[in-house]
Amino acid sequence: MRDNERPTRLTRRQVLASGVAIAGAISFLSITRATAAPEKRAANLRLTAGTRTLDVNGKPARVFGLVGPNGKPGITLAPGERFDVDLVNQAGTSTIVHWHGQLPPWKQDGFPWPQTPPIPAGDNRSYDYAPIAGTYWMHSHQGMQEQSLMTAPLIVRSAEDMHADRQEVVLMLHDFSFRTPDDLLAGLTKSNGSQSAMPKSGMDKAMNMSSGSMGAMDMGAGMAMDLNDIDYDAFLANDRTLADPEIIRTEPGGRVQLRLINAASSTQFWIDLGALSGTVVAADGHPVRPVRVTRLPLAMAQRLDVLIDLPRNGAYPIFAQVEGKRAHTGIVLAASQAPVSRLAADAGDNAPPIDLSLERRLDAVTPLAPRAPDVTHRVILTGAMAPYAWSLNGEYWPNVTPLMIAHGQRVAIEMVNHSMMAHPMHLHGHAFQVVALNGAPLAGAVRDTVLVPPMGSVTIAFDADNPGRWALHCHNLYHMMTGMMTEVRYPAII
């Protein structure tokens, strides 16, 4: 196991005693908070899309990457700093990067509309907008590059972050295969990997109990829930497996802000804090009222901020277990000089499917103002493991009928899942509030991605305040690629 013996930061007490303030970022995604206002970066931060080689359980793997101006994955912005970024494409192929959860003008969203085509190899594109604070991430929206790790954190700090005496740790999760994404998709569709839309005929069998899935769980009454489309070779936490996890040295008795990001393409996780307990304070970057947890579900593309008060000494694994499997990945929080034991990647029982147990407990700190919807769209989620294709309202991307909304409206979208698989649904360009789960009203979290369970429903609401063309899609990459995406459109957009 690799380790970094340098301390990750000085505490406020040490700063006051020594008259020195430092901000040391020393491990892959362990970022130190400074207690004084940071120096502003120069404009036009450079973000490079390229390739790199990972060691995955002793085997080399060539993957993509998004490297920021400090040579580390992604970008971290100071309070009030604009997202003023030049994206340079050195990946050897066309790409386009989406700033997941951020609310830029639609032509800066990083989605391949006809008006915003992918960036050719060797070219670059500039972005400039005012970001919202919180834990976000970036990923390619070009083909299936996301599966090949064209992803990175996007952290926008608040003024409160900069004054808090706590250590910031980003934990980014991935699923990994030595096979190409095209091969993985071909294995699912039993085809040559073509991305063409599937015909409607025979596809909308909502109760199809196919045995073609990699895993299934009994939901009672003879129904089987499909899990885990793909049998992956490894699961990564900050680009590493549990055979060689990242060890993040912490201050004994200190506080950690754990920024969790599920960047997996087709995998959902249970986060297990082990011997520790924590407090969820934000969902998808938006503050929520504190909720105490020791184990919590994290759907694809979702983020959670968890505050953890550490004991005086010791090493504490933070595990992420794949739903429906024994497989684990994770990191270790360890006090300076604390020994770290080898961790088993497949210990224990199979994890249950992730659920809405945490979602029901989350309350937004800043909810939507009370207001009846001006328009309500009902979206039916359908599909099956065999034949493998997934749709919204019986339509397959790109042959879809846009959901029309108008500036100034309060919009509600009721998503009803008629399939036996959960779908993490993501809306571009807007932060929505979860206002009903399975028909029960809720004053829930404000977020950008919500899990719609098998045979269940979730209703979201938002104010139409960002005119443009916006994707609404399942964030399971293979569901999206076989059709599970539509458009939310304002009128008179060219």
PDB file of N, CA, C and O in Angstrom, residues 321 325-326 328 344 346-351:
ATOM      1  N   GLN A 321     -19.460  -0.507  -1.320  1.00  0.00           N
ATOM      2  CA  GLN A 321     -19.805  -1.867  -1.724  1.00  0.00           C
ATOM      3  C   GLN A 321     -20.837  -1.821  -2.840  1.00  0.00           C
ATOM      4  O   GLN A 321     -21.823  -1.078  -2.784  1.00  0.00           O
ATOM      5  N   LYS A 325     -23.707  -7.299  -4.699  1.00  0.00           N
ATOM      6  CA  LYS A 325     -22.443  -8.035  -4.757  1.00  0.00           C
ATOM      7  C   LYS A 325     -21.686  -7.926  -3.438  1.00  0.00           C
ATOM      8  O   LYS A 325     -22.017  -7.097  -2.583  1.00  0.00           O
ATOM      9  N   ARG A 326     -20.634  -8.745  -3.313  1.00  0.00           N
ATOM     10  CA  ARG A 326     -19.725  -8.634  -2.176  1.00  0.00           C
ATOM     11  C   ARG A 326     -18.599  -7.644  -2.453  1.00  0.00           C
ATOM     12  O   ARG A 326     -17.906  -7.221  -1.532  1.00  0.00           O
ATOM     13  N   HIS A 328     -16.022  -4.741  -2.965  1.00  0.00           N
ATOM     14  CA  HIS A 328     -15.802  -3.466  -2.290  1.00  0.00           C
ATOM     15  C   HIS A 328     -14.672  -2.706  -2.982  1.00  0.00           C
ATOM     16  O   HIS A 328     -13.784  -3.278  -3.600  1.00  0.00           O
ATOM     17  N   ALA A 344      -9.780  -6.679   2.549  1.00  0.00           N
ATOM     18  CA  ALA A 344     -10.374  -7.656   1.647  1.00  0.00           C
ATOM     19  C   ALA A 344     -11.394  -6.977   0.754  1.00  0.00           C
ATOM     20  O   ALA A 344     -12.257  -6.233   1.231  1.00  0.00           O
ATOM     21  N   ASP A 346     -13.669  -8.485  -1.162  1.00  0.00           N
ATOM     22  CA  ASP A 346     -14.917  -9.219  -1.382  1.00  0.00           C
ATOM     23  C   ASP A 346     -15.394  -9.901  -0.109  1.00  0.00           C
ATOM     24  O   ASP A 346     -15.941 -10.999  -0.142  1.00  0.00           O
ATOM     25  N   ALA A 347     -15.188  -9.253   1.032  1.00  0.00           N
ATOM     26  CA  ALA A 347     -15.591  -9.828   2.310  1.00  0.00           C
ATOM     27  C   ALA A 347     -17.081  -9.599   2.554  1.00  0.00           C
ATOM     28  O   ALA A 347     -17.681  -8.668   2.016  1.00  0.00           O
ATOM     29  N   GLY A 348     -17.670 -10.450   3.384  1.00  0.00           N
ATOM     30  CA  GLY A 348     -19.042 -10.243   3.823  1.00  0.00           C
ATOM     31  C   GLY A 348     -20.079 -10.763   2.848  1.00  0.00           C
ATOM     32  O   GLY A 348     -19.784 -11.525   1.917  1.00  0.00           O
ATOM     33  N   ASP A 349     -21.325 -10.340   3.057  1.00  0.00           N
ATOM     34  CA  ASP A 349     -22.451 -10.787   2.251  1.00  0.00           C
ATOM     35  C   ASP A 349     -22.696  -9.849   1.082  1.00  0.00           C
ATOM     36  O   ASP A 349     -22.186  -8.725   1.040  1.00  0.00           O
ATOM     37  N   ASN A 350     -23.514 -10.308   0.139  1.00  0.00           N
ATOM     38  CA  ASN A 350     -23.939  -9.437  -0.946  1.00  0.00           C
ATOM     39  C   ASN A 350     -24.715  -8.249  -0.382  1.00  0.00           C
ATOM     40  O   ASN A 350     -25.535  -8.402   0.531  1.00  0.00           O
ATOM     41  N   ALA A 351     -24.461  -7.088  -0.938  1.00  0.00           N
ATOM     42  CA  ALA A 351     -25.179  -5.891  -0.502  1.00  0.00           C
ATOM     43  C   ALA A 351     -26.581  -5.893  -1.106  1.00  0.00           C
ATOM     44  O   ALA A 351     -26.788  -6.379  -2.221  1.00  0.00           O
TER      45      ALA A 351
END
